[in-house]
Structures are given as C-alpha cells and as structure tokens.
Short mmCIF file of C-alpha atoms and ligand atoms in Angstrom, two decimals:
data_model
loop_
_atom_site.label_atom_id
_atom_site.label_comp_id
_atom_site.label_asym_id
_atom_site.label_seq_id
_atom_site.Cartn_x
_atom_site.Cartn_y
_atom_site.Cartn_z
CA MET X 1 155.54 69.41 -46.35
CA PRO X 2 156.48 72.02 -43.72
CA GLU X 3 154.72 75.37 -44.14
CA SER X 4 157.31 78.12 -44.51
CA LYS X 5 156.67 81.42 -42.74
CA PRO X 6 156.11 84.21 -45.30
CA GLN X 7 159.12 86.52 -45.37
CA ASN X 8 159.80 89.81 -47.06
CA CYS X 9 162.94 91.43 -48.36
CA THR X 10 163.49 95.17 -48.11
CA ILE X 11 165.28 96.92 -50.94
CA THR X 12 166.35 100.53 -50.50
CA LEU X 13 166.45 102.57 -53.70
CA ASP X 14 166.91 106.35 -53.90
CA GLY X 15 166.42 106.52 -50.13
CA GLN X 16 163.08 104.73 -50.19
CA ASN X 17 162.33 101.24 -48.83
CA TYR X 18 160.42 98.70 -50.90
CA GLU X 19 159.18 95.30 -49.70
CA PHE X 20 159.33 92.21 -51.90
CA PRO X 21 158.16 88.70 -51.00
CA VAL X 22 160.69 85.95 -50.41
CA ILE X 23 159.70 82.66 -52.02
CA VAL X 24 160.92 79.44 -50.39
CA GLY X 25 161.00 76.18 -52.34
CA THR X 26 160.24 72.75 -50.88
CA GLU X 27 163.98 72.08 -50.55
CA GLY X 28 164.55 75.39 -48.80
CA GLU X 29 166.00 77.41 -51.70
CA LYS X 30 165.11 81.06 -51.41
CA ALA X 31 164.31 83.67 -54.02
CA ILE X 32 163.28 87.30 -53.93
CA ASP X 33 160.19 87.73 -56.07
CA ILE X 34 161.01 90.90 -58.00
CA SER X 35 158.22 90.56 -60.57
CA LYS X 36 156.75 93.89 -59.35
CA LEU X 37 160.14 95.64 -59.05
CA ARG X 38 159.88 97.66 -62.26
CA ASP X 39 156.27 98.68 -61.66
CA THR X 40 156.98 99.89 -58.14
CA THR X 41 160.51 101.31 -58.45
CA GLY X 42 161.25 101.79 -62.17
CA TYR X 43 164.30 99.53 -61.85
CA VAL X 44 164.98 96.18 -63.53
CA THR X 45 167.58 93.61 -62.44
CA LEU X 46 170.62 92.89 -64.62
CA ASP X 47 171.91 89.32 -64.71
CA VAL X 48 173.71 88.48 -67.95
CA GLY X 49 173.68 84.72 -68.55
CA TYR X 50 170.94 84.31 -65.89
CA LYS X 51 173.53 83.16 -63.34
CA ASN X 52 171.30 84.34 -60.51
CA THR X 53 167.84 84.39 -61.96
CA GLY X 54 165.03 81.97 -61.19
CA ALA X 55 162.95 82.08 -64.37
CA THR X 56 160.15 79.88 -63.03
CA LYS X 57 158.92 77.77 -60.15
CA SER X 58 159.00 74.09 -61.09
CA LYS X 59 158.00 70.75 -59.59
CA ILE X 60 160.00 68.59 -61.99
CA THR X 61 163.68 68.50 -61.03
CA PHE X 62 165.66 69.50 -57.94
CA LEU X 63 169.36 70.15 -58.23
CA ASP X 64 171.86 71.22 -55.58
CA GLY X 65 175.12 72.09 -57.29
CA GLU X 66 177.12 72.42 -54.08
CA LEU X 67 176.07 69.01 -52.71
CA GLY X 68 175.94 67.28 -56.08
CA ILE X 69 172.26 66.33 -55.74
CA LEU X 70 169.95 65.65 -58.68
CA ARG X 71 166.39 64.43 -58.16
CA HIS X 72 163.45 64.06 -60.49
CA ARG X 73 160.06 64.45 -58.80
CA GLY X 74 161.81 63.61 -55.52
CA TYR X 75 163.58 60.44 -56.71
CA SER X 76 167.39 60.47 -56.69
CA ILE X 77 169.17 60.14 -60.01
CA GLU X 78 171.20 57.30 -58.44
CA ASP X 79 168.02 55.27 -57.75
CA LEU X 80 166.50 56.04 -61.12
CA ALA X 81 169.66 55.12 -63.05
CA GLU X 82 170.02 51.90 -61.06
CA LYS X 83 166.43 50.72 -60.83
CA ALA X 84 164.29 52.24 -63.60
CA ASN X 85 164.27 52.12 -67.37
CA PHE X 86 164.21 55.21 -69.56
CA LEU X 87 160.49 55.08 -70.36
CA GLU X 88 159.61 54.87 -66.65
CA VAL X 89 161.69 57.99 -66.05
CA ALA X 90 160.05 59.70 -69.03
CA TYR X 91 156.63 58.86 -67.53
CA LEU X 92 157.77 60.17 -64.13
CA LEU X 93 158.95 63.47 -65.59
CA LEU X 94 155.81 63.94 -67.65
CA LYS X 95 153.19 62.80 -65.16
CA GLY X 96 154.80 63.41 -61.79
CA GLU X 97 154.64 59.80 -60.52
CA LEU X 98 156.32 56.54 -61.40
CA PRO X 99 153.92 54.35 -63.38
CA ASN X 100 152.42 51.20 -61.85
CA LYS X 101 152.51 48.02 -63.95
CA GLU X 102 149.30 48.76 -65.91
CA GLU X 103 150.17 52.43 -66.43
CA PHE X 104 153.61 51.50 -67.72
CA GLU X 105 152.27 48.86 -70.10
CA SER X 106 149.72 51.27 -71.49
CA PHE X 107 152.30 54.09 -71.93
CA ASP X 108 154.78 51.69 -73.54
CA ALA X 109 152.08 50.32 -75.88
CA ASP X 110 151.02 53.85 -76.88
CA ILE X 111 154.61 54.73 -77.74
CA ARG X 112 155.11 51.52 -79.72
CA HIS X 113 151.97 52.44 -81.68
CA HIS X 114 153.53 55.71 -82.94
CA THR X 115 157.11 54.70 -83.86
CA LEU X 116 156.72 54.87 -87.65
CA VAL X 117 157.34 58.16 -89.42
CA ASN X 118 155.65 59.25 -92.61
CA GLU X 119 157.54 57.75 -95.56
CA ASP X 120 157.74 61.19 -97.19
CA LEU X 121 159.99 62.36 -94.39
CA GLN X 122 162.76 60.38 -96.05
CA ASN X 123 162.66 62.85 -98.95
CA ILE X 124 164.04 65.53 -96.63
CA PHE X 125 167.32 63.60 -96.43
CA LYS X 126 167.77 63.99 -100.19
CA THR X 127 168.19 67.73 -99.67
CA PHE X 128 171.08 67.39 -97.19
CA PRO X 129 174.61 67.25 -98.56
CA THR X 130 176.70 64.20 -97.62
CA GLY X 131 178.34 64.68 -94.25
CA SER X 132 175.67 67.06 -92.86
CA HIS X 133 175.82 67.18 -89.08
CA PRO X 134 173.16 64.95 -87.45
CA MET X 135 172.01 67.79 -85.18
CA GLY X 136 171.23 70.07 -88.15
CA GLN X 137 169.23 67.22 -89.65
CA LEU X 138 167.48 66.44 -86.37
CA ILE X 139 166.34 70.05 -85.95
CA ALA X 140 164.89 70.00 -89.49
CA MET X 141 163.24 66.59 -89.09
CA ILE X 142 161.60 67.36 -85.75
CA SER X 143 160.43 70.75 -86.93
CA SER X 144 159.03 69.19 -90.11
CA LEU X 145 156.76 66.91 -88.04
CA SER X 146 154.59 70.00 -87.55
CA ALA X 147 153.80 69.82 -91.28
CA TYR X 148 152.59 66.22 -90.90
CA TYR X 149 150.49 66.90 -87.82
CA PRO X 150 148.96 70.34 -88.46
CA LYS X 151 146.38 69.85 -85.69
CA ALA X 152 149.26 70.17 -83.23
CA LEU X 153 149.91 73.74 -84.35
CA ASP X 154 147.67 75.02 -81.57
CA PRO X 155 149.41 73.93 -78.36
CA ASN X 156 146.27 74.58 -76.30
CA ARG X 157 143.82 72.56 -78.38
CA SER X 158 143.02 69.85 -75.82
CA GLN X 159 144.77 67.72 -73.23
CA GLU X 160 144.22 64.70 -75.43
CA ALA X 161 145.88 66.43 -78.40
CA LYS X 162 148.82 67.47 -76.19
CA ASN X 163 149.21 63.87 -75.01
CA ARG X 164 149.14 62.58 -78.56
CA THR X 165 151.83 65.04 -79.67
CA THR X 166 153.94 64.03 -76.68
CA LEU X 167 153.59 60.33 -77.52
CA ARG X 168 154.37 60.97 -81.17
CA LEU X 169 157.51 62.90 -80.32
CA LEU X 170 158.78 60.31 -77.85
CA ALA X 171 158.01 57.48 -80.27
CA LYS X 172 159.40 59.04 -83.44
CA MET X 173 162.58 60.55 -82.04
CA PRO X 174 164.50 57.20 -81.90
CA THR X 175 163.26 56.32 -85.40
CA ILE X 176 164.46 59.68 -86.73
CA CYS X 177 167.83 59.49 -84.92
CA ALA X 178 168.41 55.99 -86.33
CA MET X 179 167.37 57.17 -89.82
CA ILE X 180 169.89 60.01 -89.64
CA TYR X 181 172.62 57.52 -88.80
CA LYS X 182 171.62 55.08 -91.54
CA LYS X 183 171.37 57.86 -94.13
CA SER X 184 174.85 59.11 -93.14
CA LEU X 185 176.16 55.67 -94.16
CA GLY X 186 174.08 55.61 -97.32
CA HIS X 187 172.32 52.50 -95.98
CA PRO X 188 168.61 51.73 -96.25
CA VAL X 189 166.69 52.59 -93.12
CA VAL X 190 165.58 49.82 -90.75
CA TYR X 191 161.95 50.17 -89.73
CA PRO X 192 160.89 49.99 -86.08
CA SER X 193 160.18 46.54 -84.57
CA ASN X 194 157.37 47.22 -82.16
CA ASN X 195 157.84 43.94 -80.34
CA LEU X 196 161.03 45.45 -78.89
CA ASP X 197 161.38 47.78 -75.93
CA TYR X 198 162.23 51.45 -76.56
CA VAL X 199 166.01 51.16 -76.26
CA SER X 200 166.35 47.78 -78.01
CA ASN X 201 164.22 49.11 -80.84
CA PHE X 202 166.45 52.16 -81.22
CA LEU X 203 169.65 50.08 -81.17
CA THR X 204 168.16 47.67 -83.71
CA MET X 205 167.11 50.46 -86.08
CA THR X 206 170.61 51.91 -85.72
CA PHE X 207 172.89 48.91 -85.93
CA LYS X 208 170.97 46.20 -87.74
CA HIS X 209 171.37 45.84 -91.51
CA VAL X 210 168.13 45.31 -93.41
CA SER X 211 169.25 41.84 -94.53
CA ASP X 212 170.47 40.80 -91.06
CA HIS X 213 167.98 38.48 -89.37
CA GLU X 214 170.26 37.59 -86.50
CA TYR X 215 170.82 41.02 -84.95
CA GLN X 216 170.15 41.07 -81.19
CA PRO X 217 171.11 44.09 -79.11
CA ASP X 218 173.55 43.11 -76.34
CA PRO X 219 171.78 43.35 -72.93
CA VAL X 220 174.88 45.11 -71.54
CA VAL X 221 174.54 47.75 -74.23
CA VAL X 222 170.76 48.04 -73.70
CA ASP X 223 171.38 48.59 -70.00
CA ALA X 224 174.12 51.18 -70.60
CA MET X 225 171.96 53.01 -73.14
CA ASN X 226 169.02 53.09 -70.70
CA LYS X 227 171.31 54.60 -68.06
CA LEU X 228 172.72 57.17 -70.45
CA LEU X 229 169.26 58.27 -71.54
CA ILE X 230 168.07 58.47 -67.91
CA LEU X 231 171.10 60.55 -66.89
CA HIS X 232 170.27 63.05 -69.62
CA ALA X 233 166.49 63.06 -69.17
CA ASP X 234 166.14 66.45 -67.44
CA HIS X 235 168.34 69.03 -65.80
CA GLU X 236 165.98 71.84 -64.73
CA GLN X 237 166.45 75.30 -66.23
CA ASN X 238 169.54 74.73 -68.41
CA CYS X 239 170.14 76.45 -71.76
CA SER X 240 167.98 74.11 -73.89
CA ALA X 241 165.15 73.70 -71.32
CA SER X 242 164.99 77.49 -70.93
CA THR X 243 164.94 77.79 -74.72
CA VAL X 244 162.03 75.34 -74.85
CA ARG X 245 160.16 77.35 -72.22
CA LEU X 246 160.90 80.65 -73.95
CA VAL X 247 159.94 79.50 -77.45
CA GLY X 248 156.93 77.58 -76.11
CA SER X 249 155.79 80.65 -74.19
CA SER X 250 155.00 82.34 -77.50
CA GLN X 251 152.48 79.46 -78.02
CA ALA X 252 154.60 77.97 -80.81
CA ASN X 253 153.74 74.31 -81.41
CA LEU X 254 155.60 71.57 -79.55
CA TYR X 255 157.47 70.29 -82.64
CA ALA X 256 158.95 73.73 -83.39
CA THR X 257 159.59 74.28 -79.69
CA THR X 258 161.46 70.98 -79.38
CA ALA X 259 163.47 71.78 -82.51
CA ALA X 260 164.55 75.02 -80.80
CA GLY X 261 165.62 73.01 -77.73
CA ILE X 262 167.68 70.73 -79.97
CA ALA X 263 169.34 73.78 -81.55
CA ALA X 264 170.27 75.14 -78.11
CA LEU X 265 171.64 71.75 -77.10
CA TRP X 266 173.91 71.57 -80.16
CA GLY X 267 176.36 74.20 -78.86
CA PRO X 268 179.73 72.95 -77.55
CA LEU X 269 179.19 74.62 -74.17
CA HIS X 270 176.00 72.57 -73.68
CA GLY X 271 175.20 69.17 -75.23
CA GLY X 272 177.70 69.54 -78.05
CA ALA X 273 180.44 69.05 -75.45
CA ASN X 274 180.16 65.24 -75.66
CA GLN X 275 181.33 65.27 -79.28
CA GLU X 276 184.02 67.83 -78.44
CA VAL X 277 185.34 65.67 -75.56
CA LEU X 278 186.01 62.72 -77.83
CA GLU X 279 187.54 64.93 -80.51
CA MET X 280 189.76 66.51 -77.84
CA LEU X 281 190.86 63.09 -76.53
CA ASN X 282 191.61 61.94 -80.09
CA ALA X 283 193.59 65.13 -80.73
CA ILE X 284 195.62 64.59 -77.53
CA LYS X 285 196.31 61.00 -78.60
CA ALA X 286 197.32 62.06 -82.12
CA ASP X 287 199.57 64.72 -80.60
CA GLY X 288 201.58 62.06 -78.72
CA GLY X 289 199.45 61.82 -75.56
CA ASN X 290 201.12 64.65 -73.63
CA VAL X 291 198.20 65.37 -71.30
CA GLN X 292 199.98 68.10 -69.32
CA LYS X 293 200.53 70.14 -72.48
CA TRP X 294 196.75 70.29 -73.01
CA VAL X 295 196.03 71.05 -69.36
CA ASP X 296 198.47 73.98 -69.66
CA LYS X 297 196.74 75.12 -72.83
CA ALA X 298 193.38 75.14 -70.99
CA LYS X 299 194.89 77.27 -68.21
CA ASP X 300 196.49 79.76 -70.60
CA LYS X 301 194.31 82.90 -70.66
CA ASN X 302 195.71 83.79 -74.11
CA ASP X 303 194.45 80.51 -75.50
CA SER X 304 190.72 80.07 -76.05
CA PHE X 305 190.99 76.29 -75.59
CA ARG X 306 188.94 74.82 -72.70
CA LEU X 307 189.06 71.29 -71.39
CA MET X 308 185.83 69.95 -72.81
CA GLY X 309 183.82 67.88 -70.34
CA PHE X 310 185.09 69.90 -67.36
CA GLY X 311 183.17 72.51 -65.40
CA HIS X 312 179.51 73.16 -64.96
CA ARG X 313 177.36 76.22 -64.39
CA VAL X 314 175.69 74.71 -61.34
CA TYR X 315 177.74 71.74 -60.12
CA LYS X 316 180.63 73.18 -58.13
CA ASN X 317 181.63 70.01 -56.27
CA PHE X 318 180.87 67.07 -58.49
CA ASP X 319 178.37 66.16 -61.17
CA PRO X 320 176.36 63.21 -59.76
CA ARG X 321 175.64 62.07 -63.31
CA ALA X 322 179.37 61.86 -64.03
CA LYS X 323 179.88 59.60 -61.00
CA ILE X 324 177.23 57.13 -62.22
CA ILE X 325 178.39 57.29 -65.81
CA LYS X 326 182.04 56.76 -64.92
CA LYS X 327 181.12 53.45 -63.30
CA ALA X 328 178.84 52.49 -66.21
CA CYS X 329 181.70 53.30 -68.56
CA ASP X 330 184.08 50.93 -66.75
CA ASP X 331 181.38 48.22 -66.65
CA VAL X 332 180.58 48.46 -70.36
CA LEU X 333 184.22 48.46 -71.46
CA ASN X 334 184.98 45.50 -69.19
CA LYS X 335 181.94 43.51 -70.26
CA LEU X 336 182.50 44.23 -73.95
CA GLY X 337 186.22 43.51 -73.51
CA ILE X 338 187.20 46.85 -75.02
CA ASN X 339 190.62 48.28 -74.27
CA ASP X 340 190.33 51.83 -75.50
CA PRO X 341 193.55 53.90 -75.49
CA VAL X 342 191.40 57.03 -75.47
CA LEU X 343 190.08 55.97 -72.06
CA GLU X 344 193.62 55.93 -70.71
CA ILE X 345 194.09 59.51 -71.92
CA ALA X 346 190.76 60.45 -70.35
CA LYS X 347 191.87 59.00 -66.99
CA LYS X 348 195.22 60.84 -67.12
CA LEU X 349 193.48 64.06 -68.05
CA GLU X 350 190.99 63.71 -65.22
CA GLU X 351 193.79 63.04 -62.74
CA ALA X 352 195.87 66.00 -63.96
CA ALA X 353 192.91 68.38 -63.88
CA LEU X 354 191.67 67.24 -60.46
CA THR X 355 195.06 67.82 -58.84
CA ASP X 356 195.84 71.12 -60.55
CA PRO X 357 195.15 74.26 -58.43
CA TYR X 358 193.66 76.06 -61.47
CA PHE X 359 190.84 73.49 -61.69
CA ILE X 360 190.52 73.03 -57.91
CA GLU X 361 190.18 76.79 -57.25
CA ARG X 362 187.57 77.18 -59.99
CA LYS X 363 185.75 74.00 -58.94
CA LEU X 364 186.03 72.47 -62.39
CA TYR X 365 185.15 68.77 -62.23
CA PRO X 366 184.42 66.26 -64.98
CA ASN X 367 180.80 66.58 -66.08
CA VAL X 368 178.40 64.05 -67.63
CA ASP X 369 179.80 64.68 -71.10
CA PHE X 370 183.29 63.66 -70.12
CA TYR X 371 182.43 59.96 -69.94
CA SER X 372 179.30 59.58 -72.07
CA GLY X 373 181.25 59.81 -75.34
CA ILE X 374 183.52 56.94 -74.36
CA ILE X 375 180.49 54.69 -73.82
CA TYR X 376 178.80 55.83 -77.03
CA ARG X 377 182.02 55.12 -78.89
CA SER X 378 182.32 51.63 -77.40
CA ILE X 379 178.72 50.91 -78.45
CA GLY X 380 179.66 51.90 -82.00
CA PHE X 381 178.23 55.40 -82.48
CA PRO X 382 180.31 57.87 -84.50
CA THR X 383 181.25 61.05 -82.57
CA GLU X 384 178.95 63.20 -84.72
CA MET X 385 175.93 61.29 -83.39
CA PHE X 386 176.72 61.91 -79.71
CA THR X 387 174.76 65.13 -79.29
CA ALA X 388 171.74 63.63 -81.05
CA LEU X 389 171.83 60.87 -78.40
CA PHE X 390 171.84 63.55 -75.69
CA ALA X 391 168.77 65.05 -77.39
CA LEU X 392 167.05 61.64 -77.41
CA GLY X 393 167.58 61.42 -73.65
CA ARG X 394 166.61 65.03 -72.94
CA LEU X 395 163.35 64.90 -74.90
CA PRO X 396 161.02 63.93 -71.99
CA GLY X 397 162.58 66.68 -69.87
CA TRP X 398 161.93 69.31 -72.53
CA ILE X 399 158.34 68.14 -72.94
CA ALA X 400 157.78 68.09 -69.16
CA GLN X 401 159.13 71.66 -68.88
CA TRP X 402 156.90 72.76 -71.75
CA GLN X 403 153.82 71.04 -70.28
CA GLU X 404 154.36 72.66 -66.91
CA MET X 405 154.82 76.09 -68.47
CA ILE X 406 151.76 75.79 -70.75
CA GLY X 407 149.68 74.14 -67.99
CA GLU X 408 150.30 77.05 -65.63
CA GLY X 409 149.49 79.59 -68.34
CA GLN X 410 152.82 81.33 -67.91
CA PRO X 411 153.14 84.60 -69.84
CA ILE X 412 155.33 85.02 -72.90
CA GLY X 413 159.01 85.23 -71.92
CA ARG X 414 160.33 88.68 -72.60
CA PRO X 415 163.39 89.89 -70.68
CA ARG X 416 164.36 93.55 -70.33
CA GLN X 417 167.75 95.10 -71.06
CA ILE X 418 169.89 98.03 -70.07
CA TYR X 419 170.52 100.00 -73.23
CA THR X 420 174.16 101.14 -73.55
CA GLY X 421 174.12 102.41 -77.15
CA GLN X 422 173.99 105.89 -78.73
CA THR X 423 171.67 108.54 -77.34
CA PRO X 424 169.43 110.39 -79.90
CA ARG X 425 171.28 112.01 -82.80
CA SER X 426 170.35 113.64 -86.12
CA PHE X 427 170.24 111.68 -89.35
CA VAL X 428 172.98 112.68 -91.82
CA ASN X 429 172.40 112.13 -95.57
CA ARG X 430 174.69 109.52 -97.15
CA GLY X 431 176.71 112.07 -99.19
CA ASP X 432 177.34 114.24 -96.12
CA ARG X 433 178.68 111.44 -93.88
CA SER X 434 182.39 111.56 -93.07
N1 CMC F 1 188.55 74.53 -69.08
C1 CMC F 1 189.32 75.54 -68.62
N2 CMC F 1 188.87 76.59 -67.90
C2 CMC F 1 187.56 76.61 -67.62
C3 CMC F 1 186.68 75.60 -68.05
C4 CMC F 1 187.22 74.53 -68.80
N3 CMC F 1 186.43 73.55 -69.24
N4 CMC F 1 185.42 75.88 -67.63
C5 CMC F 1 185.49 77.04 -66.96
N5 CMC F 1 186.79 77.47 -66.95
C6 CMC F 1 187.31 78.66 -66.23
C7 CMC F 1 186.93 79.94 -66.97
O1 CMC F 1 187.94 80.32 -67.90
C8 CMC F 1 186.81 80.89 -65.81
O2 CMC F 1 188.12 81.25 -65.40
P1 CMC F 1 188.41 82.72 -64.80
O3 CMC F 1 187.56 82.82 -63.55
O4 CMC F 1 189.87 82.74 -64.54
O5 CMC F 1 187.99 83.69 -65.87
C9 CMC F 1 186.21 80.04 -64.68
O6 CMC F 1 186.64 78.71 -64.99
C10 CMC F 1 184.68 80.07 -64.61
O7 CMC F 1 184.16 79.75 -65.90
P2 CMC F 1 182.80 80.33 -66.50
O8 CMC F 1 182.89 80.29 -67.99
O9 CMC F 1 182.48 81.64 -65.84
O10 CMC F 1 181.76 79.28 -65.96
P3 CMC F 1 180.30 79.11 -66.50
O11 CMC F 1 179.49 78.64 -65.36
O12 CMC F 1 179.82 80.33 -67.22
O13 CMC F 1 180.46 77.96 -67.61
C11 CMC F 1 180.63 75.86 -68.66
C12 CMC F 1 180.17 76.62 -67.41
C13 CMC F 1 180.08 74.42 -68.60
C14 CMC F 1 180.06 76.52 -69.92
C15 CMC F 1 182.17 75.85 -68.70
O14 CMC F 1 182.71 75.23 -67.55
C16 CMC F 1 182.72 75.18 -69.96
O15 CMC F 1 182.89 75.86 -70.99
N6 CMC F 1 183.05 73.84 -69.90
C17 CMC F 1 183.48 73.12 -71.07
C18 CMC F 1 182.27 72.74 -71.92
C19 CMC F 1 181.47 71.61 -71.32
O16 CMC F 1 182.03 70.59 -70.90
N7 CMC F 1 180.13 71.76 -71.35
C20 CMC F 1 179.20 70.70 -70.90
C21 CMC F 1 178.47 71.07 -69.66
S1 CMC F 1 177.66 69.64 -68.93
C22 CMC F 1 176.44 69.23 -70.05
C23 CMC F 1 175.26 70.11 -69.90
O17 CMC F 1 174.53 69.96 -68.89
O18 CMC F 1 175.06 70.96 -70.77
#
C-alpha cells in the first residue's frame, strides 16, 4: 500500500490559525481530523444528518457513491454476488479474509450447531396481537436472546465468548425470521434441518409445512436468496450500522445492540423502503397504472410523497447493488415463469423517473430496494416480511462493525450540539403564568 505523505489543514478562526491533520484512506479519500478542534479552539462542527462526517475509520467496506463502487474487504460486490455464497461473505466481513475450504466447513458447521432457539421463545409470540409487524417482533425476539444468554451481557468478556455470541446470532436469525412468518399464518413452526445449507434451511423453515415431506427449495430461489443476502450484507456507516456502533459504544450487549440496528433499519427511508416500494407499485396498479401521475406527485413540493426505491444518500450515479439485483430479478421471474404486472409498472416507473429532469438533476436513481421486493414477492414472501429479510442479510455487517468498534476500544459515541433554545429566565409559579 502506498505511504501517503502526512498533510495538515489550516483553519482560521477569530484571526488565529490552527493546524489539523489530514487523514487519507487506502482508497485516497481525505478527511480533516477535527477531534481536537473543540479543545484547541472552543468550536465544534455542525453537520445535521452527518452528511459530511466520518464517524470512524474502518477496514470493512469501501463505497464510492460517484463511481458506483462497493467493495467488502477489497472484493467487488459484483464478484461476491456472482461467485460466493452468503456465509462466505459473512465470514469475509467478520474475519477480513475469504475462508479456505476447511475454514468454511468449520464456520458452516458451527452455525449449523446453533440454529435451534430455546423453546420458551415461542411464548413471546403469544403476547403479540395478530397482524403485528414482523420487524417489531424481530426487535423483541433478538433483544430477548440476551435473557437466554446472560453471559453475553458483558461484551468484553473474552474473544471466545464474542465469537459464540456472533455464531448464535447468525445461526438463530433465520430460525427466528421463519418463526415470525409461520406464526403470522398461525401455522406450527418448522424446526431447522441442519443437513441443509444456511439459505436452504431458512427457505425450508419458511415455506415447508410440518407435514410436507417432499419440500425442496428450488435451486433458482436458493441462488437468488443468496445474492439478495450478499447484496445487503454491509454498507459501511449507514443509519443502522451507525446505530449499532453508537449503541454498542456504550458497552451494551450484542443482542441489544443488534436489536437497535434492526429498529433503525425498519424506517421507510432505510430498510423499510423495500416494503414501501411494493406497496407503492400495488397502489399505482390499483389506481389504474398511470405512472406519470405518481411521478408528478413525487415532484410536487406540496406533496410529501416520494418515489420509494429512488435516491440514495451516497450513490449519486447508480447503486451497484441495484444493477446486480435488476438482472437477478429478470432471471428469477424468467426461470420461475412468473409474469408479474407489478414488474411492468416498476419498469415504466423507472423509465419515467430516469428521463425526467427532476430526477436527473437530483441524481435520483433506483436503489437496491426498488427491485428486491419484486424478487421476494416472486419467491412467495408477503410484503411485511421484506424488511426482516434485509435485516437477515445485514446481520454480518452489523456484527463486523460492532466487532471493529469494540476491538479498537473506541470511546462512547456522544455528539455535541448547538443549543438554539431559551437563554436563562426566572421561574414563574403556576398561578402567575399568563
Ligand atoms: N422521490 C422524490 N424526490 C426525492 C426522492 C424520492 N425518492 N429522494 C430525494 N428526493 C429529492 C428531495 O425532495 C430533495 O429535493 P430538493 O433538493 O428539491 O429539496 C433532493 O431530492 C435531495 O433529497 P434528500 O432528502 O436531501 O437526500 P438524502 O440524501 O437526505 O436522502 C434518501 C436519501 C434515500 C433518504 C431519499 O432519496 C429517499 O427518501 N428515498 C426514498 C426512500 C428509499 O428508497 N430509501 C432506501 C434507500 S436504499 C436502502 C438503504 O441502503 O437504506
């Protein structure tokens, strides 16, 4: 790796010059290290929504929003989606290298060993009303694992304990997601079959009926699901990963920290967009399929409606994940022989938005969530499960971000603010207030 020459940045405040180091990443991105700014000058920086703030250095994921590049540990997302399976990518994110044959077999076997969840966990479902959103249930279920594994409450106990918690989370997440789906139907849960690979096991727990001895997940679906999970596996310092780092920085346990990440993901501006995209496409279809009317609605500043699945905080050219997923979407629908009218609406919407100056000027392109829902739907998942599937994919990324943060002993996250409220004033007794 080329050694970068140390640089400084001079900031002039109140007529005085201050020097701050410039940090250069391995891909050449530059940052001004202002961690001593307040101590030396009394100033803080203000950056609402962290649009311009590097909250950490990280070795996990590189992303260039202008060029549409996404790499995990140096490997392109295109190669990973094409050539790896989800567990290999999870291993890569967590350990920094792709596993060799023995390492993969051992990791896979360890995960298979932990797929069962405590039977008592099923009691939690009894407390949820019918129709509860899967994400609300997932947050509760993942958080409740901390009650079953109290030794994990101390995140710094030992490397071995951290590894075990990581394996448990990775292994139990598909079981819990499938349980949530089964419970939503009122069906008995299907227990894990540890002779199956990670994705086939998840699909079997989700779609097999307990009495069905014939169920075999379709290899086309297994492949598509692997790709979808890989494309969601990490995305550097996004809203949920930053939440995981922030919550984890207080030394909260990994189960609670992951539950916080899931909560952040649920929002429609983040992972919740995949559900919203499908609901939007269904609404356009039910409304007669007039795509232009909805594009106009999205452009109208007096209307809060946004085209879900369009735009991204960092990708301002194209989302590389969307490119891969668009092709996977076509492949799956072709191979499964599905002719989905919603896909036609999606294509028209994409075309209208990509040629409209409003979207071109603002660099609003279809993102990963625009196509993922169409694949999930063709596989048979109800829209309400979509964001839980995103969480299943993102889990190794969250854990990798947490491990890196804990491993480096990063301090508790605690931003500053600029107070804009009332200055000191005298208390007035209740009876004397106007
Ligand atoms: N439809 C219509 N207008 C939009 C949209 C949209 N989807 N997204 C952004 N804009 C407009 C926005 O109104 C603003 O216009 P103006 O400059 O005239 O005020 C301009 O584009 C910039 O938007 P912004 O809100 O400042 O951009 P942001 O970087 O803060 O937000 C975003 C990024 C993803 C939250 C936003 O594009 C959005 O709400 N998209 C729809 C939700 C969505 O698909 N989210 C999934 C993101 S990908 C999955 C993930 O990684 O989480």
